[in-house]
């Protein structure tokens, strides 16, 4: 098994005719993803990498079934793309776009609460089930099929740690980037819950960073609900207060946002917390016996 996406996931690409959309459509197809359609208003009737393009999501759904949408629309129009996919009730919506204003994401999250959909992102790399399929921009060649689930706020740090897992022969069940913005559609807790229920996943790697209290909430869930071992890494131990470090959400601006506070919470919950990315593999072997 896996979480969120599998071999049967039919993917729609919103913004498929743009530079990023067309490039990553090609990469997803090459990895084995079933990309069934694309959407760019005014470009209906075209094809990108053999994939038919439509003007609107609603028209796509009139012609075929879709399980997941991935959004490569610029920030100025990304909110419209999210709401259009939500109104079409596409079960999984992944927004790769960064730079969406905070107030727009607050509006989107509230709007989606009453919809039977899950939003991953924005400002995220998406998800990959190694050896099977991917939705988003994660590089497929660094992944290895296996039984370690990975959830992260940081895209590039995910790649570094995943590559170290692969080199240590620790394959992954599914890797999910939830996004580094202050407001995202899917949380650490949401993904931890899915990994806890997934029969393939035997252990979980959680990759966090400074800012906010998402890691503390994850620690509470780990202590109360997780039976599987969790290994964590928190980036930004030396970051000064008030300075953004990479992501919009990676800024210490209040209580609980410092790396040491997150590390303490996770350790108190029973997670093993690595001090360096390379230690994650060592801790996993320890935790999994």
Short mmCIF file of N, CA, C and O in Angstrom, two decimals, residues 201-288:
data_model
loop_
_atom_site.label_atom_id
_atom_site.label_comp_id
_atom_site.label_asym_id
_atom_site.label_seq_id
_atom_site.Cartn_x
_atom_site.Cartn_y
_atom_site.Cartn_z
N UNK A 201 3.92 1.03 5.66
CA UNK A 201 4.82 1.91 6.40
C UNK A 201 5.15 1.33 7.77
O UNK A 201 4.25 1.08 8.57
N UNK A 202 6.44 1.13 8.05
CA UNK A 202 6.87 0.57 9.33
C UNK A 202 7.52 1.61 10.24
O UNK A 202 7.62 1.40 11.45
N UNK A 203 7.97 2.71 9.66
CA UNK A 203 8.58 3.79 10.44
C UNK A 203 8.40 5.08 9.66
O UNK A 203 8.15 5.06 8.44
N UNK A 204 8.52 6.22 10.36
CA UNK A 204 8.27 7.52 9.73
C UNK A 204 9.41 8.47 10.01
O UNK A 204 9.93 8.52 11.14
N UNK A 205 9.80 9.21 8.99
CA UNK A 205 10.75 10.31 9.14
C UNK A 205 9.99 11.62 9.03
O UNK A 205 9.25 11.84 8.06
N UNK A 206 10.15 12.48 10.02
CA UNK A 206 9.52 13.79 10.04
C UNK A 206 10.60 14.86 9.94
O UNK A 206 11.53 14.88 10.74
N UNK A 207 10.51 15.72 8.93
CA UNK A 207 11.50 16.76 8.69
C UNK A 207 10.85 18.11 8.92
O UNK A 207 9.97 18.53 8.17
N UNK A 208 11.26 18.78 9.99
CA UNK A 208 10.68 20.07 10.34
C UNK A 208 11.69 21.18 10.27
O UNK A 208 12.85 20.99 9.92
N UNK A 209 11.23 22.36 10.63
CA UNK A 209 12.10 23.53 10.64
C UNK A 209 11.54 24.56 11.61
O UNK A 209 10.47 24.37 12.18
N UNK A 210 12.27 25.65 11.78
CA UNK A 210 11.85 26.69 12.71
C UNK A 210 10.56 27.37 12.24
O UNK A 210 10.18 27.28 11.08
N UNK A 211 9.91 28.05 13.17
CA UNK A 211 8.70 28.79 12.85
C UNK A 211 7.44 28.00 13.14
O UNK A 211 7.35 26.81 12.86
N UNK A 212 6.46 28.67 13.76
CA UNK A 212 5.18 28.02 14.04
C UNK A 212 5.29 26.94 15.09
O UNK A 212 6.32 26.78 15.75
N UNK A 213 4.22 26.15 15.22
CA UNK A 213 4.20 25.08 16.21
C UNK A 213 3.71 23.76 15.62
O UNK A 213 3.20 22.90 16.33
N UNK A 214 3.88 23.61 14.31
CA UNK A 214 3.43 22.37 13.66
C UNK A 214 4.14 21.15 14.22
O UNK A 214 3.54 20.08 14.38
N UNK A 215 5.42 21.28 14.53
CA UNK A 215 6.18 20.15 15.06
C UNK A 215 5.73 19.79 16.47
O UNK A 215 5.71 18.60 16.84
N UNK A 216 5.36 20.79 17.28
CA UNK A 216 4.86 20.49 18.62
C UNK A 216 3.51 19.76 18.56
O UNK A 216 3.27 18.83 19.33
N UNK A 217 2.67 20.17 17.62
CA UNK A 217 1.40 19.45 17.45
C UNK A 217 1.65 18.03 16.96
O UNK A 217 0.96 17.08 17.36
N UNK A 218 2.65 17.88 16.09
CA UNK A 218 3.02 16.54 15.64
C UNK A 218 3.52 15.69 16.81
O UNK A 218 3.20 14.50 16.91
N UNK A 219 4.29 16.30 17.70
CA UNK A 219 4.81 15.58 18.86
C UNK A 219 3.67 15.07 19.74
O UNK A 219 3.71 13.94 20.24
N UNK A 220 2.65 15.90 19.93
CA UNK A 220 1.49 15.47 20.72
C UNK A 220 0.82 14.26 20.08
O UNK A 220 0.41 13.31 20.77
N UNK A 221 0.72 14.28 18.75
CA UNK A 221 0.10 13.15 18.04
C UNK A 221 0.97 11.91 18.15
O UNK A 221 0.46 10.79 18.35
N UNK A 222 2.27 12.07 18.01
CA UNK A 222 3.18 10.94 18.12
C UNK A 222 3.04 10.26 19.47
O UNK A 222 2.96 9.03 19.58
N UNK A 223 2.98 11.06 20.52
CA UNK A 223 2.89 10.51 21.86
C UNK A 223 1.55 9.82 22.10
O UNK A 223 1.50 8.76 22.74
N UNK A 224 0.48 10.39 21.57
CA UNK A 224 -0.86 9.88 21.87
C UNK A 224 -1.32 8.79 20.91
O UNK A 224 -2.08 7.89 21.32
N UNK A 225 -0.87 8.82 19.65
CA UNK A 225 -1.49 7.98 18.64
C UNK A 225 -0.55 7.05 17.86
O UNK A 225 -1.00 6.07 17.29
N UNK A 226 0.74 7.36 17.82
CA UNK A 226 1.63 6.60 16.94
C UNK A 226 2.19 5.35 17.63
O UNK A 226 2.75 5.43 18.72
N UNK A 227 2.03 4.22 16.96
CA UNK A 227 2.65 2.99 17.45
C UNK A 227 3.94 2.70 16.70
O UNK A 227 4.75 1.88 17.14
N UNK A 228 4.15 3.38 15.58
CA UNK A 228 5.33 3.16 14.75
C UNK A 228 6.43 4.14 15.15
O UNK A 228 6.15 5.26 15.56
N UNK A 229 7.68 3.72 15.04
CA UNK A 229 8.78 4.63 15.42
C UNK A 229 8.85 5.85 14.51
O UNK A 229 8.59 5.76 13.30
N UNK A 230 9.21 6.98 15.10
CA UNK A 230 9.35 8.23 14.38
C UNK A 230 10.76 8.78 14.60
O UNK A 230 11.22 8.89 15.73
N UNK A 231 11.43 9.10 13.50
CA UNK A 231 12.74 9.74 13.55
C UNK A 231 12.57 11.13 12.95
O UNK A 231 11.98 11.28 11.87
N UNK A 232 13.07 12.15 13.63
CA UNK A 232 12.87 13.52 13.19
C UNK A 232 14.19 14.25 12.99
O UNK A 232 15.22 13.89 13.58
N UNK A 233 14.13 15.25 12.14
CA UNK A 233 15.23 16.20 12.00
C UNK A 233 14.62 17.59 11.90
O UNK A 233 13.69 17.81 11.13
N UNK A 234 15.13 18.53 12.70
CA UNK A 234 14.63 19.91 12.70
C UNK A 234 15.73 20.83 12.22
O UNK A 234 16.80 20.93 12.85
N UNK A 235 15.48 21.53 11.13
CA UNK A 235 16.46 22.46 10.57
C UNK A 235 16.33 23.82 11.23
O UNK A 235 15.25 24.21 11.69
N UNK A 236 17.45 24.56 11.28
CA UNK A 236 17.42 25.94 11.75
C UNK A 236 17.82 26.13 13.19
O UNK A 236 17.39 27.09 13.83
N UNK A 237 18.68 25.28 13.72
CA UNK A 237 19.08 25.38 15.12
C UNK A 237 19.79 26.70 15.43
O UNK A 237 19.69 27.20 16.54
N UNK A 238 20.50 27.25 14.47
CA UNK A 238 21.27 28.47 14.72
C UNK A 238 20.60 29.72 14.15
O UNK A 238 21.20 30.79 14.12
N UNK A 239 19.36 29.59 13.69
CA UNK A 239 18.68 30.72 13.06
C UNK A 239 18.36 31.82 14.07
O UNK A 239 17.86 31.54 15.16
N UNK A 240 18.63 33.08 13.73
CA UNK A 240 18.28 34.19 14.63
C UNK A 240 16.79 34.50 14.57
O UNK A 240 16.12 34.27 13.56
N UNK A 241 16.25 35.02 15.66
CA UNK A 241 14.84 35.39 15.72
C UNK A 241 14.55 36.52 14.74
O UNK A 241 15.36 37.42 14.55
N UNK A 242 13.38 36.44 14.07
CA UNK A 242 12.93 37.51 13.21
C UNK A 242 13.44 37.48 11.80
O UNK A 242 13.05 38.32 10.99
N UNK A 243 14.28 36.51 11.46
CA UNK A 243 14.82 36.43 10.11
C UNK A 243 14.28 35.18 9.43
O UNK A 243 14.40 34.08 9.94
N UNK A 244 13.68 35.37 8.25
CA UNK A 244 13.14 34.25 7.51
C UNK A 244 14.28 33.41 6.97
O UNK A 244 15.24 33.93 6.40
N UNK A 245 14.14 32.08 7.10
CA UNK A 245 15.19 31.17 6.65
C UNK A 245 14.61 30.26 5.57
O UNK A 245 14.14 29.16 5.84
N UNK A 246 14.60 30.73 4.33
CA UNK A 246 14.16 29.91 3.22
C UNK A 246 12.66 30.01 2.96
O UNK A 246 12.25 30.61 2.00
N UNK A 247 11.85 29.43 3.81
CA UNK A 247 10.41 29.43 3.62
C UNK A 247 9.74 30.60 4.32
O UNK A 247 10.26 31.13 5.31
N UNK A 248 8.57 30.96 3.83
CA UNK A 248 7.80 32.02 4.47
C UNK A 248 7.44 31.65 5.90
O UNK A 248 7.31 32.51 6.76
N UNK A 249 7.27 30.35 6.16
CA UNK A 249 6.92 29.92 7.51
C UNK A 249 8.10 29.69 8.41
O UNK A 249 7.93 29.47 9.62
N UNK A 250 9.32 29.71 7.84
CA UNK A 250 10.51 29.41 8.63
C UNK A 250 11.08 30.70 9.22
O UNK A 250 12.12 31.20 8.83
N UNK A 251 10.35 31.22 10.20
CA UNK A 251 10.78 32.44 10.87
C UNK A 251 10.35 32.36 12.33
O UNK A 251 9.20 32.00 12.63
N UNK A 252 11.26 32.65 13.22
CA UNK A 252 10.95 32.61 14.66
C UNK A 252 10.32 33.95 15.02
O UNK A 252 10.98 34.98 15.05
N UNK A 253 9.02 33.93 15.28
CA UNK A 253 8.32 35.18 15.56
C UNK A 253 7.41 35.09 16.78
O UNK A 253 6.55 35.91 16.98
N UNK A 254 7.58 34.05 17.58
CA UNK A 254 6.74 33.90 18.75
C UNK A 254 7.18 32.71 19.57
O UNK A 254 8.20 32.07 19.29
N UNK A 255 6.42 32.42 20.61
CA UNK A 255 6.76 31.30 21.49
C UNK A 255 6.63 29.98 20.74
O UNK A 255 5.69 29.77 19.98
N UNK A 256 7.56 29.10 20.96
CA UNK A 256 7.49 27.76 20.41
C UNK A 256 8.10 27.59 19.05
O UNK A 256 8.12 26.49 18.51
N UNK A 257 8.61 28.66 18.43
CA UNK A 257 9.11 28.56 17.08
C UNK A 257 10.55 28.15 16.96
O UNK A 257 11.03 27.88 15.86
N UNK A 258 11.28 28.09 18.06
CA UNK A 258 12.71 27.77 18.00
C UNK A 258 12.94 26.26 17.83
O UNK A 258 12.15 25.44 18.29
N UNK A 259 14.06 25.95 17.18
CA UNK A 259 14.37 24.55 16.92
C UNK A 259 14.49 23.74 18.21
O UNK A 259 13.98 22.61 18.29
N UNK A 260 15.13 24.31 19.22
CA UNK A 260 15.33 23.54 20.45
C UNK A 260 14.00 23.20 21.14
O UNK A 260 13.89 22.15 21.79
N UNK A 261 13.00 24.07 20.99
CA UNK A 261 11.69 23.79 21.58
C UNK A 261 10.99 22.64 20.85
O UNK A 261 10.36 21.78 21.47
N UNK A 262 11.13 22.63 19.55
CA UNK A 262 10.53 21.56 18.76
C UNK A 262 11.23 20.22 19.04
O UNK A 262 10.58 19.18 19.18
N UNK A 263 12.56 20.28 19.11
CA UNK A 263 13.34 19.07 19.40
C UNK A 263 12.96 18.50 20.76
O UNK A 263 12.77 17.28 20.91
N UNK A 264 12.84 19.35 21.74
CA UNK A 264 12.48 18.90 23.09
C UNK A 264 11.11 18.23 23.10
O UNK A 264 10.90 17.19 23.74
N UNK A 265 10.16 18.83 22.39
CA UNK A 265 8.80 18.27 22.35
C UNK A 265 8.79 16.90 21.68
O UNK A 265 8.13 15.96 22.16
N UNK A 266 9.51 16.76 20.60
CA UNK A 266 9.54 15.48 19.89
C UNK A 266 10.25 14.41 20.71
O UNK A 266 9.79 13.26 20.78
N UNK A 267 11.34 14.77 21.36
CA UNK A 267 12.03 13.79 22.20
C UNK A 267 11.17 13.36 23.38
O UNK A 267 11.14 12.18 23.75
N UNK A 268 10.46 14.31 23.95
CA UNK A 268 9.58 13.98 25.07
C UNK A 268 8.45 13.05 24.63
O UNK A 268 7.93 12.27 25.44
N UNK A 269 8.10 13.12 23.35
CA UNK A 269 7.04 12.27 22.82
C UNK A 269 7.53 10.89 22.43
O UNK A 269 6.74 10.02 22.06
N UNK A 270 8.85 10.68 22.52
CA UNK A 270 9.40 9.38 22.20
C UNK A 270 10.05 9.27 20.83
O UNK A 270 10.54 8.20 20.46
N UNK A 271 10.08 10.37 20.07
CA UNK A 271 10.74 10.34 18.76
C UNK A 271 12.26 10.43 18.94
O UNK A 271 12.74 11.03 19.90
N UNK A 272 12.98 9.83 18.02
CA UNK A 272 14.43 9.99 17.97
C UNK A 272 14.73 11.20 17.08
O UNK A 272 14.24 11.27 15.95
N UNK A 273 15.49 12.15 17.58
CA UNK A 273 15.76 13.38 16.83
C UNK A 273 17.24 13.44 16.45
O UNK A 273 18.11 13.48 17.32
N UNK A 274 17.50 13.43 15.16
CA UNK A 274 18.87 13.48 14.66
C UNK A 274 19.41 14.91 14.71
O UNK A 274 18.67 15.87 14.50
N UNK A 275 20.70 15.02 14.96
CA UNK A 275 21.33 16.34 14.96
C UNK A 275 21.84 16.72 13.58
O UNK A 275 22.01 17.91 13.29
N UNK A 276 22.07 15.74 12.73
CA UNK A 276 22.51 15.96 11.36
C UNK A 276 21.66 15.09 10.43
O UNK A 276 21.23 14.00 10.81
N UNK A 277 21.40 15.55 9.18
CA UNK A 277 20.61 14.74 8.26
C UNK A 277 21.14 13.33 8.08
O UNK A 277 20.36 12.38 7.96
N UNK A 278 22.46 13.18 8.06
CA UNK A 278 23.05 11.85 7.84
C UNK A 278 22.74 10.87 8.96
O UNK A 278 22.84 9.65 8.77
N UNK A 279 22.38 11.38 10.15
CA UNK A 279 22.09 10.51 11.29
C UNK A 279 20.71 9.87 11.20
O UNK A 279 20.42 8.92 11.93
N UNK A 280 19.85 10.38 10.33
CA UNK A 280 18.49 9.87 10.25
C UNK A 280 18.49 8.38 9.92
O UNK A 280 17.76 7.59 10.53
N UNK A 281 19.32 7.98 8.99
CA UNK A 281 19.40 6.56 8.62
C UNK A 281 19.85 5.70 9.80
O UNK A 281 19.30 4.62 10.05
N UNK A 282 20.85 6.17 10.53
CA UNK A 282 21.35 5.43 11.69
C UNK A 282 20.23 5.25 12.72
O UNK A 282 20.05 4.15 13.27
N UNK A 283 19.49 6.31 13.00
CA UNK A 283 18.42 6.25 13.98
C UNK A 283 17.28 5.33 13.52
O UNK A 283 16.64 4.66 14.33
N UNK A 284 17.03 5.32 12.21
CA UNK A 284 15.99 4.42 11.70
C UNK A 284 16.37 2.97 11.92
O UNK A 284 15.52 2.15 12.36
N UNK A 285 17.61 2.60 11.63
CA UNK A 285 18.03 1.22 11.87
C UNK A 285 17.92 0.88 13.34
O UNK A 285 17.51 -0.23 13.70
N UNK A 286 18.24 1.83 14.20
CA UNK A 286 18.12 1.62 15.65
C UNK A 286 16.67 1.42 16.04
O UNK A 286 16.33 0.50 16.80
N UNK A 287 15.79 2.29 15.52
CA UNK A 287 14.38 2.25 15.90
C UNK A 287 13.65 1.02 15.36
O UNK A 287 12.75 0.48 16.01
N UNK A 288 14.07 0.56 14.17
CA UNK A 288 13.39 -0.55 13.53
C UNK A 288 14.00 -1.91 13.90
O UNK A 288 13.55 -2.95 13.43
#
